[in-house]
Structure formats: C-alpha cells, structure tokens
Coordinates of C-alpha atoms and ligand atoms in Angstrom, one line a residue:
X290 CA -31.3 -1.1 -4.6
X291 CA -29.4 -4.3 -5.3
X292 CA -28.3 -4.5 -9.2
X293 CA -29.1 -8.5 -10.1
X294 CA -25.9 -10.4 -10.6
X295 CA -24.8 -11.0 -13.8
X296 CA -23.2 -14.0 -15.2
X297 CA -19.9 -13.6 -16.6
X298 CA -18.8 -13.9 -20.5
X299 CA -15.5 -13.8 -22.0
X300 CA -14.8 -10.7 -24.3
X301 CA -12.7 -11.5 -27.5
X302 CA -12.7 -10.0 -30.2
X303 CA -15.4 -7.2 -30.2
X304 CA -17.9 -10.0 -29.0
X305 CA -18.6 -11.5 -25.6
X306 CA -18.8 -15.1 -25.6
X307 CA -19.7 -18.5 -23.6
X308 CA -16.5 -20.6 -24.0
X309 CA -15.8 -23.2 -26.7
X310 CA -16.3 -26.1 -24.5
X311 CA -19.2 -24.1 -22.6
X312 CA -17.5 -24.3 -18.9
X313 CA -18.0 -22.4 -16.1
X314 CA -16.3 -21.6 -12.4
X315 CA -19.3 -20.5 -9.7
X316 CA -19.0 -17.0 -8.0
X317 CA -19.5 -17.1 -4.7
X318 CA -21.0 -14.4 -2.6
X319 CA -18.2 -13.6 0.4
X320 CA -21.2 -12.7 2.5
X321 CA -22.7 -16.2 2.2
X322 CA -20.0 -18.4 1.3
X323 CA -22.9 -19.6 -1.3
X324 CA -22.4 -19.4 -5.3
X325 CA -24.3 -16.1 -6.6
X326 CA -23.5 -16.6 -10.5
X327 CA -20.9 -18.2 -12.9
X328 CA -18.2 -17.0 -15.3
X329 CA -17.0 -18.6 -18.6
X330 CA -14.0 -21.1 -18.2
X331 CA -11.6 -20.4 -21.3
X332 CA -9.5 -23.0 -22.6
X333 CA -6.5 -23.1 -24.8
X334 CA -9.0 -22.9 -27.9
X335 CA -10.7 -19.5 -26.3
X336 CA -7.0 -18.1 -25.3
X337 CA -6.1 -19.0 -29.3
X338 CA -8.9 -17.0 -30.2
X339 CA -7.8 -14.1 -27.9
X340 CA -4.3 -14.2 -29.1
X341 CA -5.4 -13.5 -32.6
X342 CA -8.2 -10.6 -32.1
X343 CA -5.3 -9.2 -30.1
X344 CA -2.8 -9.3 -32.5
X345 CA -4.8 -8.3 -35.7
X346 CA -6.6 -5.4 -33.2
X347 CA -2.9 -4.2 -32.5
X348 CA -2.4 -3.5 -36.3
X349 CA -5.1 -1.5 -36.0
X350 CA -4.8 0.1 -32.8
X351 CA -0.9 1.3 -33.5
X352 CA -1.9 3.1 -36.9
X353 CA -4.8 5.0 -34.6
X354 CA -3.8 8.7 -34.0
X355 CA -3.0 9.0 -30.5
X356 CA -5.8 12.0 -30.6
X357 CA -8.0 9.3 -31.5
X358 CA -7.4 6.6 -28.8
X359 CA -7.4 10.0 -26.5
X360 CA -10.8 10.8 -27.9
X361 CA -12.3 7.0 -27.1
X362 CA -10.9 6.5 -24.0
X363 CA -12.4 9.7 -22.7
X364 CA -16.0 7.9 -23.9
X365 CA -15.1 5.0 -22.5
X366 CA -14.0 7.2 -18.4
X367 CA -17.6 8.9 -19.8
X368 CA -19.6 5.6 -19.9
X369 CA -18.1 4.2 -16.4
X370 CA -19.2 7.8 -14.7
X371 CA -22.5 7.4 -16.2
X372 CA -22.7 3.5 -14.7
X373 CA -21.2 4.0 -11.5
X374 CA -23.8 2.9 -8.9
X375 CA -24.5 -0.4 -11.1
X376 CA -20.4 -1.4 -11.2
X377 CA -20.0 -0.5 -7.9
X378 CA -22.9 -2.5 -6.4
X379 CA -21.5 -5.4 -8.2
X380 CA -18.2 -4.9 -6.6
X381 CA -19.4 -5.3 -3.5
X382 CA -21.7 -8.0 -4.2
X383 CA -18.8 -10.3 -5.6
X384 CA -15.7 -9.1 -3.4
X385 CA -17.4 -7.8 -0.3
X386 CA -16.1 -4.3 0.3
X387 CA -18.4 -1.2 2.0
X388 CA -20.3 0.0 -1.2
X389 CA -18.5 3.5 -0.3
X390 CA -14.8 2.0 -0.8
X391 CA -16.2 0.2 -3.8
X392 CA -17.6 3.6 -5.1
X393 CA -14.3 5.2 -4.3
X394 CA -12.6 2.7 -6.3
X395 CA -15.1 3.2 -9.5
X396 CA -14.4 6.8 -9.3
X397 CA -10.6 6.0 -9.0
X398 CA -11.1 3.6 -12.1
X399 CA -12.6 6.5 -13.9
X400 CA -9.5 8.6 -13.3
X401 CA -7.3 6.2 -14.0
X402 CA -8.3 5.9 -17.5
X403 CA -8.9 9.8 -17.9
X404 CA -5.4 10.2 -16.7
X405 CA -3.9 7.8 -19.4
X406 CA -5.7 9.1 -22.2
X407 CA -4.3 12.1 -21.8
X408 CA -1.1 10.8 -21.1
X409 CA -0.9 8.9 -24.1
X410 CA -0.7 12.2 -26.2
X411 CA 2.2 12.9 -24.9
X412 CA 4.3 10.0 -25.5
X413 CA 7.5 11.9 -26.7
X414 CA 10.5 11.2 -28.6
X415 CA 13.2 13.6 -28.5
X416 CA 15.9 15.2 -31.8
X417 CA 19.7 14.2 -30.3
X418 CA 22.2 17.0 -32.0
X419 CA 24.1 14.9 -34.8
X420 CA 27.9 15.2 -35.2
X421 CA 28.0 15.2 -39.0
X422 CA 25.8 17.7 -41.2
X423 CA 22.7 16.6 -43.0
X424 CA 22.2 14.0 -40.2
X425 CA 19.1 13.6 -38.3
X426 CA 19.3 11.5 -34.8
X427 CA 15.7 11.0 -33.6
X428 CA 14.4 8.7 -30.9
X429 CA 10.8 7.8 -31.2
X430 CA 8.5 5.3 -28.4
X431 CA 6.6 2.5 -30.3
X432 CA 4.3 0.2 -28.7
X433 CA 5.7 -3.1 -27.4
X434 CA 2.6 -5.0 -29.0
X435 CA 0.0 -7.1 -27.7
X436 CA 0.3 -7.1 -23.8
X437 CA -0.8 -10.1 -21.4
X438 CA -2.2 -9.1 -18.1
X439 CA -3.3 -10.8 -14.7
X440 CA -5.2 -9.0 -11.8
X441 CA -6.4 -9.6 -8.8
X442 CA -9.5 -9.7 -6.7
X443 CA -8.7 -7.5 -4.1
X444 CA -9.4 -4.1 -6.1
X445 CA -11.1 -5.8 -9.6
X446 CA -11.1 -2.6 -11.3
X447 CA -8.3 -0.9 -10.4
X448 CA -6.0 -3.5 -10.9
X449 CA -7.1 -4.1 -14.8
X450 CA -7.7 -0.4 -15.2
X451 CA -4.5 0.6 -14.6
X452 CA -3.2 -2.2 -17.2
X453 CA -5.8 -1.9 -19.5
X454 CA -5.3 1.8 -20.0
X455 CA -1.7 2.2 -20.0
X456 CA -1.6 -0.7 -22.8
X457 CA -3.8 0.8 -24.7
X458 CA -2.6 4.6 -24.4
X459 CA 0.9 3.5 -25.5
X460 CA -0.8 2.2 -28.5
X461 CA -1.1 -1.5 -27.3
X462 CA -3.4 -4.1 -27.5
X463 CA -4.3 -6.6 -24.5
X464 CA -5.7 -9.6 -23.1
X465 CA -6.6 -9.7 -19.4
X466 CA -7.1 -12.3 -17.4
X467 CA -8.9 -11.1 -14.4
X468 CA -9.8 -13.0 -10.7
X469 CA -12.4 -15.9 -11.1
X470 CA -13.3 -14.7 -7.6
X471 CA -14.4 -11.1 -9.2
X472 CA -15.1 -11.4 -13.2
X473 CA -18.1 -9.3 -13.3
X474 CA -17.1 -5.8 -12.1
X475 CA -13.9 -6.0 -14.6
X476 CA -16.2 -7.3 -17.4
X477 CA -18.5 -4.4 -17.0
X478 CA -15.0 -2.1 -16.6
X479 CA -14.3 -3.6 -20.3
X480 CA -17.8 -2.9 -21.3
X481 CA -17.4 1.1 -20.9
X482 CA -14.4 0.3 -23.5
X483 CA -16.3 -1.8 -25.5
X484 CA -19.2 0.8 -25.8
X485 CA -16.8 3.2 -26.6
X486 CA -15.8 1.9 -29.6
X487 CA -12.4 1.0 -29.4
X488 CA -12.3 -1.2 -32.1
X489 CA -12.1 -5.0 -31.9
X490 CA -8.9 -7.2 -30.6
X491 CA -7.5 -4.6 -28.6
X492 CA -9.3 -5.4 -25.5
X493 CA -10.2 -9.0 -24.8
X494 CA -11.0 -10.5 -21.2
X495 CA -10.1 -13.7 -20.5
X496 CA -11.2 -16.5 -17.2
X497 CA -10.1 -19.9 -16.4
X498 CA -7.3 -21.6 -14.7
X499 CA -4.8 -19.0 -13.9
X500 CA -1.4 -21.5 -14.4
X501 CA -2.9 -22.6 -17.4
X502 CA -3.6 -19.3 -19.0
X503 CA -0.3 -18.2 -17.9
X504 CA 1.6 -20.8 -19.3
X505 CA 0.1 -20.6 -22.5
X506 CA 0.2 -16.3 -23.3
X507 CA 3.2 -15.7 -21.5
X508 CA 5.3 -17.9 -24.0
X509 CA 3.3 -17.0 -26.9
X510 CA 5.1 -15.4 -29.8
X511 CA 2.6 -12.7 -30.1
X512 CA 2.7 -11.8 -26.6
X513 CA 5.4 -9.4 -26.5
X514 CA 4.8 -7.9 -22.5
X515 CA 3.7 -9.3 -19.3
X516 CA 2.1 -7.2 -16.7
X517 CA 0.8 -9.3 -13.2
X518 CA -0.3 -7.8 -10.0
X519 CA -0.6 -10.6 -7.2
X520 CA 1.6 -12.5 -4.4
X521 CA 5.6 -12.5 -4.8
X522 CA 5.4 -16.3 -5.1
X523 CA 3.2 -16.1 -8.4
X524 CA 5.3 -13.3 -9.5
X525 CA 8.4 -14.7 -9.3
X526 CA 7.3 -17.8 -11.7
X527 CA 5.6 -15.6 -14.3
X528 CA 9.2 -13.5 -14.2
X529 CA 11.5 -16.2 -14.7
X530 CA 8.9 -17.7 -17.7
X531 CA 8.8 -14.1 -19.0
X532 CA 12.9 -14.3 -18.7
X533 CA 13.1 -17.1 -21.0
X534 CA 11.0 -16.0 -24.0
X535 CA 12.5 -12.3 -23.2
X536 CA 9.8 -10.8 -22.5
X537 CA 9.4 -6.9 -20.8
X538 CA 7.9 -7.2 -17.7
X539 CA 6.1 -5.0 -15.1
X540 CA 5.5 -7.1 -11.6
X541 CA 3.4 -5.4 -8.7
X542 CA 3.7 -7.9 -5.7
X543 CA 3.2 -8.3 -2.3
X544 CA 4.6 -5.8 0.6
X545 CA 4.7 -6.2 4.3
X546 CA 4.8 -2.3 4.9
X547 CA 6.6 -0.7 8.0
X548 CA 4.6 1.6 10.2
X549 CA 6.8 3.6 12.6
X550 CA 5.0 6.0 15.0
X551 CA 8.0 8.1 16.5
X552 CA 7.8 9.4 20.2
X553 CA 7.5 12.8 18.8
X554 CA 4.5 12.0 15.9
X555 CA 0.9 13.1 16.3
X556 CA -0.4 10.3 17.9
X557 CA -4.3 11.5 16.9
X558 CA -3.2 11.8 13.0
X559 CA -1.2 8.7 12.8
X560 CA -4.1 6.8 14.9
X561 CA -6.7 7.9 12.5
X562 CA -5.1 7.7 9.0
X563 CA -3.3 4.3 10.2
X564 CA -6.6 2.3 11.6
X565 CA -8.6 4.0 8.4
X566 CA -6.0 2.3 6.3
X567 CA -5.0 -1.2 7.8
X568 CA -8.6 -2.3 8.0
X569 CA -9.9 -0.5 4.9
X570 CA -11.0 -3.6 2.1
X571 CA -10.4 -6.1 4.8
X572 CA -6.8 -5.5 4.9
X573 CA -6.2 -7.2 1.7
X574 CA -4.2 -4.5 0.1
X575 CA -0.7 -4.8 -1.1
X576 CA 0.1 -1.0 0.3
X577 CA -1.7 -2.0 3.4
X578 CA 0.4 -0.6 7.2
X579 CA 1.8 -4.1 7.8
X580 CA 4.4 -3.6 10.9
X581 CA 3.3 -1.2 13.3
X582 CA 6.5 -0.1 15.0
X583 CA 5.9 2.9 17.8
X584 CA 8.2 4.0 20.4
X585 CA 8.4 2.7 24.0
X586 CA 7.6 6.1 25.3
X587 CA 4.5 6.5 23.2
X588 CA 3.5 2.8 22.5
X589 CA 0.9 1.9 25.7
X590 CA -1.2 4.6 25.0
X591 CA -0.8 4.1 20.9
X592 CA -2.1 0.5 21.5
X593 CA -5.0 1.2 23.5
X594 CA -5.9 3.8 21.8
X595 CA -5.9 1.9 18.2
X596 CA -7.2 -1.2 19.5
X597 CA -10.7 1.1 21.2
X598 CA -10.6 2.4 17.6
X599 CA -10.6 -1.4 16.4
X600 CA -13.3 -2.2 18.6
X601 CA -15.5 -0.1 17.5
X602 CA -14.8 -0.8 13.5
X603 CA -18.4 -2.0 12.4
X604 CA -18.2 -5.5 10.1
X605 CA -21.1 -6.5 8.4
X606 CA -22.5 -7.0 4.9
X607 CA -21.0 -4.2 2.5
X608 CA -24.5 -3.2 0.8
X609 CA -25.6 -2.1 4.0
X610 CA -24.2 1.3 4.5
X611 CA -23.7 1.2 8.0
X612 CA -21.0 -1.4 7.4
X613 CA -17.1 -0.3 7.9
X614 CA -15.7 -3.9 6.8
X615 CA -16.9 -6.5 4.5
X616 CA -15.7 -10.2 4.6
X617 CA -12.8 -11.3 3.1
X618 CA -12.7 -12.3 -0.3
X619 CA -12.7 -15.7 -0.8
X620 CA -12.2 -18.7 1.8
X621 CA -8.7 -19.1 1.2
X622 CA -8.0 -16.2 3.1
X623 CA -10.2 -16.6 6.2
X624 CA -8.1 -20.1 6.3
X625 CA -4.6 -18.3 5.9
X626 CA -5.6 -15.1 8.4
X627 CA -6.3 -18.2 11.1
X628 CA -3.2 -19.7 10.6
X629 CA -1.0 -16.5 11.0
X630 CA -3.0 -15.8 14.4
X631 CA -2.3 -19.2 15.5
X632 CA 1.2 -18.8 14.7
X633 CA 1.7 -15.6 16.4
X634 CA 0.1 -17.3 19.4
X635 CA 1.5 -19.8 19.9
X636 CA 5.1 -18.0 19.8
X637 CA 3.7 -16.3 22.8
X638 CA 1.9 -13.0 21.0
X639 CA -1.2 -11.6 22.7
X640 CA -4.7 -10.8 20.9
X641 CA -6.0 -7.2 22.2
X642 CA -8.9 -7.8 20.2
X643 CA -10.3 -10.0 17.7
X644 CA -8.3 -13.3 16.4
X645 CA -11.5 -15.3 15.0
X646 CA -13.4 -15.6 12.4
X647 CA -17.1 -14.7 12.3
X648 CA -20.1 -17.0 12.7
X649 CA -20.0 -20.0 9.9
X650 CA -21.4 -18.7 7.4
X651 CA -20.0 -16.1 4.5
X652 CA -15.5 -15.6 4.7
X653 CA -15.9 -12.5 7.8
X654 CA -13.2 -12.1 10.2
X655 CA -12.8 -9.7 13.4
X656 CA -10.3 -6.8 13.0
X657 CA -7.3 -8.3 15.0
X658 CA -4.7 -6.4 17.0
X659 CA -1.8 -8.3 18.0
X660 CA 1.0 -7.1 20.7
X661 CA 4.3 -8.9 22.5
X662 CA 5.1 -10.6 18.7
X663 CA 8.2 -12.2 17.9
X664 CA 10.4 -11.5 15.2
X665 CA 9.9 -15.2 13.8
X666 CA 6.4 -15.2 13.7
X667 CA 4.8 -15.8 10.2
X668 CA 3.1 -12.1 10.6
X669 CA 6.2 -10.7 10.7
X670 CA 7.9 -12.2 7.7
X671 CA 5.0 -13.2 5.5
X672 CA 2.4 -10.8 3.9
X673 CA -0.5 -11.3 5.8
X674 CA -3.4 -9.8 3.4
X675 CA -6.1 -9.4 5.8
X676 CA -7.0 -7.4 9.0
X677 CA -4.4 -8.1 11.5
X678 CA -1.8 -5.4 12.8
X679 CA 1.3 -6.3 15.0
X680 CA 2.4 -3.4 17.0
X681 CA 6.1 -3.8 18.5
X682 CA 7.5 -1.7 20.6
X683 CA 11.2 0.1 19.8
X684 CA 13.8 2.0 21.5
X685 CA 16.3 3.7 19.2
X686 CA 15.1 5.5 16.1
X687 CA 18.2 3.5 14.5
X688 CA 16.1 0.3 15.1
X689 CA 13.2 1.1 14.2
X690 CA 14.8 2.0 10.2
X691 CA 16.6 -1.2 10.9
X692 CA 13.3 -3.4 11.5
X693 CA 11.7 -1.6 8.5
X694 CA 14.0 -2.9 6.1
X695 CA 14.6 -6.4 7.5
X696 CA 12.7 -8.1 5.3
X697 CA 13.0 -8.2 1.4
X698 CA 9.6 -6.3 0.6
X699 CA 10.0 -2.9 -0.6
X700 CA 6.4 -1.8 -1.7
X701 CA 5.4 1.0 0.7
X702 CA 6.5 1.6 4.2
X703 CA 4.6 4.8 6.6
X704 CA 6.2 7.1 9.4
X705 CA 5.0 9.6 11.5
X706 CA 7.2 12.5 13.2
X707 CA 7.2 16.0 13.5
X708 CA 10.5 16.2 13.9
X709 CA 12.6 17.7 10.3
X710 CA 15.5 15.7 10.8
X711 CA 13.5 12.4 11.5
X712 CA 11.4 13.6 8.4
X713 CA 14.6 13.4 6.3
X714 CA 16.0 10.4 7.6
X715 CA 13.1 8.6 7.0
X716 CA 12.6 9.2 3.6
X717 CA 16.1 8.7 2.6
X718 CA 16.9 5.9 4.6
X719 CA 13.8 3.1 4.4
X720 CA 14.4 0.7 1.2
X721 CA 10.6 0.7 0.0
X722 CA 9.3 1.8 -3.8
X723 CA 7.1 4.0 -2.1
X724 CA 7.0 6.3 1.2
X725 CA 4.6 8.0 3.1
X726 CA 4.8 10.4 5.7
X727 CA 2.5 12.1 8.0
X728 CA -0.1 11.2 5.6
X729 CA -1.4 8.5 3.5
X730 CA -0.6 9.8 0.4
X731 CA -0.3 6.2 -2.0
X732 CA -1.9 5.1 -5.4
X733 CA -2.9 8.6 -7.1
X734 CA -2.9 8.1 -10.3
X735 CA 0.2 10.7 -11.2
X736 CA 2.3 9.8 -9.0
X737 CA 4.6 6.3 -9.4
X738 CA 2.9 2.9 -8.1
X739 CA 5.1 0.1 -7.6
X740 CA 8.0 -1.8 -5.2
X741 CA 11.9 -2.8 -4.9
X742 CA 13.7 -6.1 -3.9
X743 CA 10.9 -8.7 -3.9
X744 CA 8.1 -6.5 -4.2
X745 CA 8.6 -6.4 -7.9
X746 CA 9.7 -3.8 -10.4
X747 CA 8.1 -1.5 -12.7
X748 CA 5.1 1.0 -12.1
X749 CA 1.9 1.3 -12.6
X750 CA 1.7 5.1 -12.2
X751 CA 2.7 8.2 -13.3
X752 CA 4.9 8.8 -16.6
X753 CA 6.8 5.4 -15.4
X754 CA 3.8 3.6 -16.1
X755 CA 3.3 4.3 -19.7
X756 CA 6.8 3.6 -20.5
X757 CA 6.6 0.3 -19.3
X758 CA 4.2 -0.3 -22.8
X759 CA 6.7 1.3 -25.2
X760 CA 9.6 0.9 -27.2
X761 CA 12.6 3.0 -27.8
X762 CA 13.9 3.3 -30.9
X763 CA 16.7 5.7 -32.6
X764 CA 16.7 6.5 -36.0
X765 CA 19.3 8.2 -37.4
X766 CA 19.1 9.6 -41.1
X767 CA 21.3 11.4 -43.6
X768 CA 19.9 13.6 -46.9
X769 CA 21.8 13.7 -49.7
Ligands
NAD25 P1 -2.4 -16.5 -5.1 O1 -1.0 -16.2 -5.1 O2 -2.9 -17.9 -5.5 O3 -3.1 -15.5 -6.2 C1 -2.9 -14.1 -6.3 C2 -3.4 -13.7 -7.7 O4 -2.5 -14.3 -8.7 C3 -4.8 -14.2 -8.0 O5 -5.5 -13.2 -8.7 C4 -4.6 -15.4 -8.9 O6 -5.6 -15.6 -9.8 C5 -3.3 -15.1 -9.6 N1 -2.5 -16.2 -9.9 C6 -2.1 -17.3 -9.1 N2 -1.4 -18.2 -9.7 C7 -1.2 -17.7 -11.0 C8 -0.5 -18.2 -12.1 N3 0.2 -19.3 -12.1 N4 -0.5 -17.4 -13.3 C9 -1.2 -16.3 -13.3 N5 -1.9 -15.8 -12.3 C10 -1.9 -16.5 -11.1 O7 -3.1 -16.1 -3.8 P2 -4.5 -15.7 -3.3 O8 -5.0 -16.6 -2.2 O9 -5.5 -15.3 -4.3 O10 -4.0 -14.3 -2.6 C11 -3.1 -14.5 -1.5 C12 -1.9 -13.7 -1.7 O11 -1.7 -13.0 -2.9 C13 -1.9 -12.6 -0.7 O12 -1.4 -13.0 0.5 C14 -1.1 -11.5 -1.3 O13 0.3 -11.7 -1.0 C15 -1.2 -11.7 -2.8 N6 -2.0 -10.8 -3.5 C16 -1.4 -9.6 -3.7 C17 -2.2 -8.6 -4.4 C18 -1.6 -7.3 -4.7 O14 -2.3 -6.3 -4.9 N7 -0.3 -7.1 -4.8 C19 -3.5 -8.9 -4.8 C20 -4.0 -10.1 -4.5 C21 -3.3 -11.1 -3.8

C-alpha cells in the first residue's frame, strides 16, 4: 500500500517548522512529471535560526559521553528499522527508484548509523613517550564543531546518513541541507533522530536555494566544516569558498568509472554484476561502471550479450514490484542524458539499444548501450549520471590502464580477470579512490568511501570517515 505523501517542514532546533516567510518549492513525482507535495523554502532568517540551535546544541552535544550519543543513536537505527516500509515507499514515490533498491538503501541507512555509533566509542587518542621525567604527551580528538552539509537526490538517505552520523558520532552538531527534489525521505531519516532524543540543535534540516544556503553557512563563523556530495563543478566552488574562511572539508564528487573486461575475465560474472550495477537507480550513481572497456577478442560477444541483458531490463513505475528501473530524478537529467546521446551520435557512435526518452509524460528513459564511440565524445569525458554505457574495444592490456586513467576522475574504477598478474597490476596501477575487482564490492559502510584528483578528497567510510569530524590536539603536561 502507498504511504500518502507528506509535505515537507524544516527541522531546527528540536521543532519542525513552516519557514519565516511561509515559502515553498513543489515536489514533483518523477513518474508523472506532476507536483505530488511541497517543502519549506528557508531563507537567510530560517538558516540564522539553524546556525544558532546548531551552535548552542554543540555545547551540549560535545559534553555528552560518547556512551551516551552511542546509546541514542542506536534508538534512533532502532526507530528507522521499525519504519522501514513507510521511508522506503516515500523514496520511491519522490526519487523514483524500484521500492526494493529503495528498501536496500533504508536498510543501508540503518547500518550506516549503527556502524557510527559504535564507532564513535572509539575515537582514540594516544600517550607519546616524553623525553623529560614528570612529563605527560597526550594527543586527544575533539570535535571540529558545528558541521554544514549538502546531499543529493540520487540516494536521499544515504547521502545525509552518512554525514549526519559521522558528525554527530565525533561529537558534532549539523545542519543539512538536503535535495529539494527529495526532502521527505531525509526529513523522516532526521525524524528517527529526533524521536530518539538527541537533544535539540544538533540536528537541523534545512531546504531552499542551494547557492544561497551555501553562501551563507559555508562562511559563517560558527560553521567550522563543510561536507558536500554532488557534481565536481559544485564541488569545486564550495572548496575554494571553504578555502577562504579555512574551513576542513570532505568533498564526494562525480566519477566516470572505468570498466575493463580482460580477454581472460568471466565474461558471465562480469556481465551480470556489471548490467546489475550500471542501470541500478537509473544510472545516477557516482560509483556507477561508466567506461566499459573489454578486449577485441572478447568484445562482440560481451556486447551482445550485455545489450540482450539491457533489452530485457523492465522500466516502469518503481511501486510496482515488477519494475527493474524507475525514471530519472528530475527533468534536468532526462534533458542532459539526450544531449550526451546526441553527442555521441553525431560523432558517429552507434545505439544497440535504447537512446530515447519514454512517452511524454513523467522523466523515464530507455537503458542505452552505445558502441563505435570516440574519445571526444561528451560520454567519454563528462559524467553522464544516467543509464547509458559506452563499450570500446582495446588491444593491449597497457591501453586499457592507460584509458582508465585518462581522465581526471578518480572515484571508482571495475576490472575483471582471472589472471594473478593482471589482478595485481590492476589494482596497483589504476589512479581511482576506490577499486573493484571481480566483484562489486563499493559503499559498505567499514570500508573507505571517497575519490582522488577531481573526484574530491576525504571519505565517507570507514575509520577515515570519522576523522574527517575531529580535531587533533596534543597536550603535553609536567607535575611538579
Ligand atoms: P547540480 O550540480 O546542480 O547539483 C548536484 C547537487 O548539488 C544537488 O543536490 C544540488 O542541490 C547541489 N548543489 C548545486 N549547486 C549547489 C550550491 N551552489 N551549493 C550547494 N549545493 C549545490 O546537478 P544536478 O542536475 O542536480 O545533478 C547533475 C550532476 O550532479 C550529475 O551529473 C552528477 O555529476 C552530479 N551528482 C553527483 C552525485 C554524487 O553522488 N556524487 C549526486 C548527485 C549529482
């Protein structure tokens, strides 16, 4: 059964609240294209508001034992279990995604924060033998204070769950501003919070114009980290303001991810796990098999084969659970995954299947397989966010390392081989954050999450990611 939609409030401050000025942005329903509810427009007024609940929840939140914020946190993973086909239903209804991926990414969310909690008990410092007697050299980890964060649409919860609960494990306190295009399943992620009692200010959820917001936290004197998950473009501006006002910064970007199918890889496995994975959410995931590079000897069959498998890929309304692709997320998109087909067209690339958009109604697009594409073709530069997959053909196995680090991504980048040696090589020689081999083994919650060169820096997993929300310091004492 459907769950009604819910409007959207802003949460400051322990309360959840219209806006000052009483705005709103529509919600529109990616199956329709039609608005299916609203969500509170904040204003500089509203972010003011925010930026003091999340500095005077901080002073409380930092004196909190970190048994405590263990103890609430669990609640909190305890109340998201307990709602999961309501939150997940939502997802789907506002971003589009099969019901199953949007239940797989509420049971992610729930693991995320269960991870973190834990996690945050063990934020050790270390004793540093002194040189002189009588003196003690300890180094401690402080939180960095109240934290700004932006997310995106394309996984609503697990994007502010993984900021939210590192922030607030480290001892922090945050504002989020989440995607207009998907406020309510994030507002009823920061429900489970707020019905666990984690006291007031140190969560507080925020929607408007994203610039604007930007402008105004990132600068702020109280905000003293910036954490954003979105395109390279975006990322690069909220850097270079974070620069300025010196500001610590964690930046997960965009990635155009190599996939290199070797002549000697299980073509079945690497078929499966790669298809599963391009087209899963619509292709609109930063880890997502961009480049598909497979080896002359091995590429006509690879290509038929994946592009039957493509075929057969059932798009369709994501409540219904016979559906194995939603709609994109917004209309932007449909709009931009046009435009890269044309491109790759009209440089002389051929469409095995798909290349159009579906019907006129709601953002839906055909699974697209693209062969014969040039190297300077906007799909083979740009990240394309949606479900398209270039496969090109190569020779050497030096080439095909070389065309996986052409560009300047680095995020994650796939192989397949059985071969040892190739094993090795690949993993020590492609320049990506994150690598993946024989398997599809990206974005467990242990394990690091993030990119190199312009794919960003920090993480948003593992013991990396809690660091990211804490201060060194060294103190070093003497008794008399
Ligand atoms: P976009 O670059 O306009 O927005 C991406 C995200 O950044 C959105 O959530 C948006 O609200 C936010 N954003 C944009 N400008 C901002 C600003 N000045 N300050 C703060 N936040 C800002 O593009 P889009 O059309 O929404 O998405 C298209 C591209 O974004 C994709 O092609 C992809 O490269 C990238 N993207 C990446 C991820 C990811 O997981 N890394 C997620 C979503 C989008």
């Amino acid at each position: 059964m459907t769950v009604p939609y819910p409007n959207t409030k802003l949460y400051i401050a322990g309360n959840w609240v219209d806006a000052i000025g009483g705005e709103t942005i529509d919600v529109m329903n990616p199956v329709t294209g039609k608005p299916i509810g609203n969500v509170a427009h904040a204003r500089i007024a509203d972010l003011d508001l925010a930026i003091d609940a999340a500095q005077s929840g901080f002073k409380v939140w930092k004196e909190t034992s970190a048994y405590n914020r263990y103890k609430m946190m669990r609640n909190a993973a305890m109340n998201l279990r307990d709602r999961i086909d309501e939150v997940a239903d939502i997802l789907t209804q506002e971003q589009g995604k099969p019901l199953a991926q949007s239940k797989a990414e509420t049971n992610l969310a729930i693991d995320i924060i269960d991870w973190f909690a834990e996690e945050g008990r063990r934020t050790y410092g270390r004793i540093i033998p002194a040189r002189i007697d009588g003196v003690q050299q300890m180094v401690i980890k402080e939180p960095v204070g109240p934290v700004a964060g932006f997310t995106p649409w394309n996984f609503p919860l697990n994007q502010s769950v993984r900021k939210i609960s590192a922030a607030i494990a480290a001892g922090c306190s945050i504002i989020i501003k989440a995607a207009e295009e998907t406020p309510a399943s994030t507002a009823a992620l920061v429900k489970c919070f707020a019905d666990a009692e984690i006291p007031a200010g140190v969560i507080n959820l925020v929607y408007g114009i994203p610039s604007e917001i930007s402008e105004y936290l990132i600068p702020h004197t109280i905000i003293k980290k910036v954490t954003f998950t979105g395109s390279t473009a975006v990322g690069k501006q909220l850097a270079s303001l974070a620069g300025n006002h010196m500001k610590k910064v964690t930046m997960e970007l965009g990635g155009h991810a190599p996939a290199i199918v070797c002549e000697d890889a299980n073509i079945d496995t690497a078929l499966k796990v790669l298809v599963e994975n391009k087209y899963r959410n619509a292709g609109q995931v930063c880890v997502s098999p961009t480049r598909f590079i497979v080896h002359e000897k091995c590429f006509n069959e690879f290509v038929k084969r994946f592009t039957e498998m493509v075929k057969n890929i059932k798009v369709g309304n994501g409540l219904d659970p016979e559906t194995q692709m939603g709609p994109l997320a917004h209309d932007r998109r449909v709009e931009s995954i046009e435009s890269f087909v044309t491109d790759a067209v009209n440089k002389g690339a051929k469409i095995e299947t798909g290349g159009n958009r579906i019907g006129n109604e709601g953002y839906f697009f055909e699974p697209t397989v693209l062969t014969e594409v040039s190297l300077d073709t906007r799909i083979m530069n740009e990240e394309p966010f949606g479900p398209i997959a270039p496969i090109i053909p190569f020779k050497n196995f030096d080439d095909a390392i070389e065309e996986a680090n052409r560009l300047n991504y680095g995020l994650a980048a796939y192989a397949y081989s059985t071969s040892a040696e190739s094993i090795r090589e690949l993993g020590s020689r492609i320049e990506s954050g994150m690598i993946s081999i024989n398997h599809h083994g990206i974005a467990l919650i242990e394990t690091p999450f993030g990119g190199i060169k312009d794919s960003g820096y920090g993480s948003e997993g593992g013991l990396e990611a809690i660091e990211g929300y804490l201060n060194t310091k060294f103190i070093t004492q003497k008794s008399f």
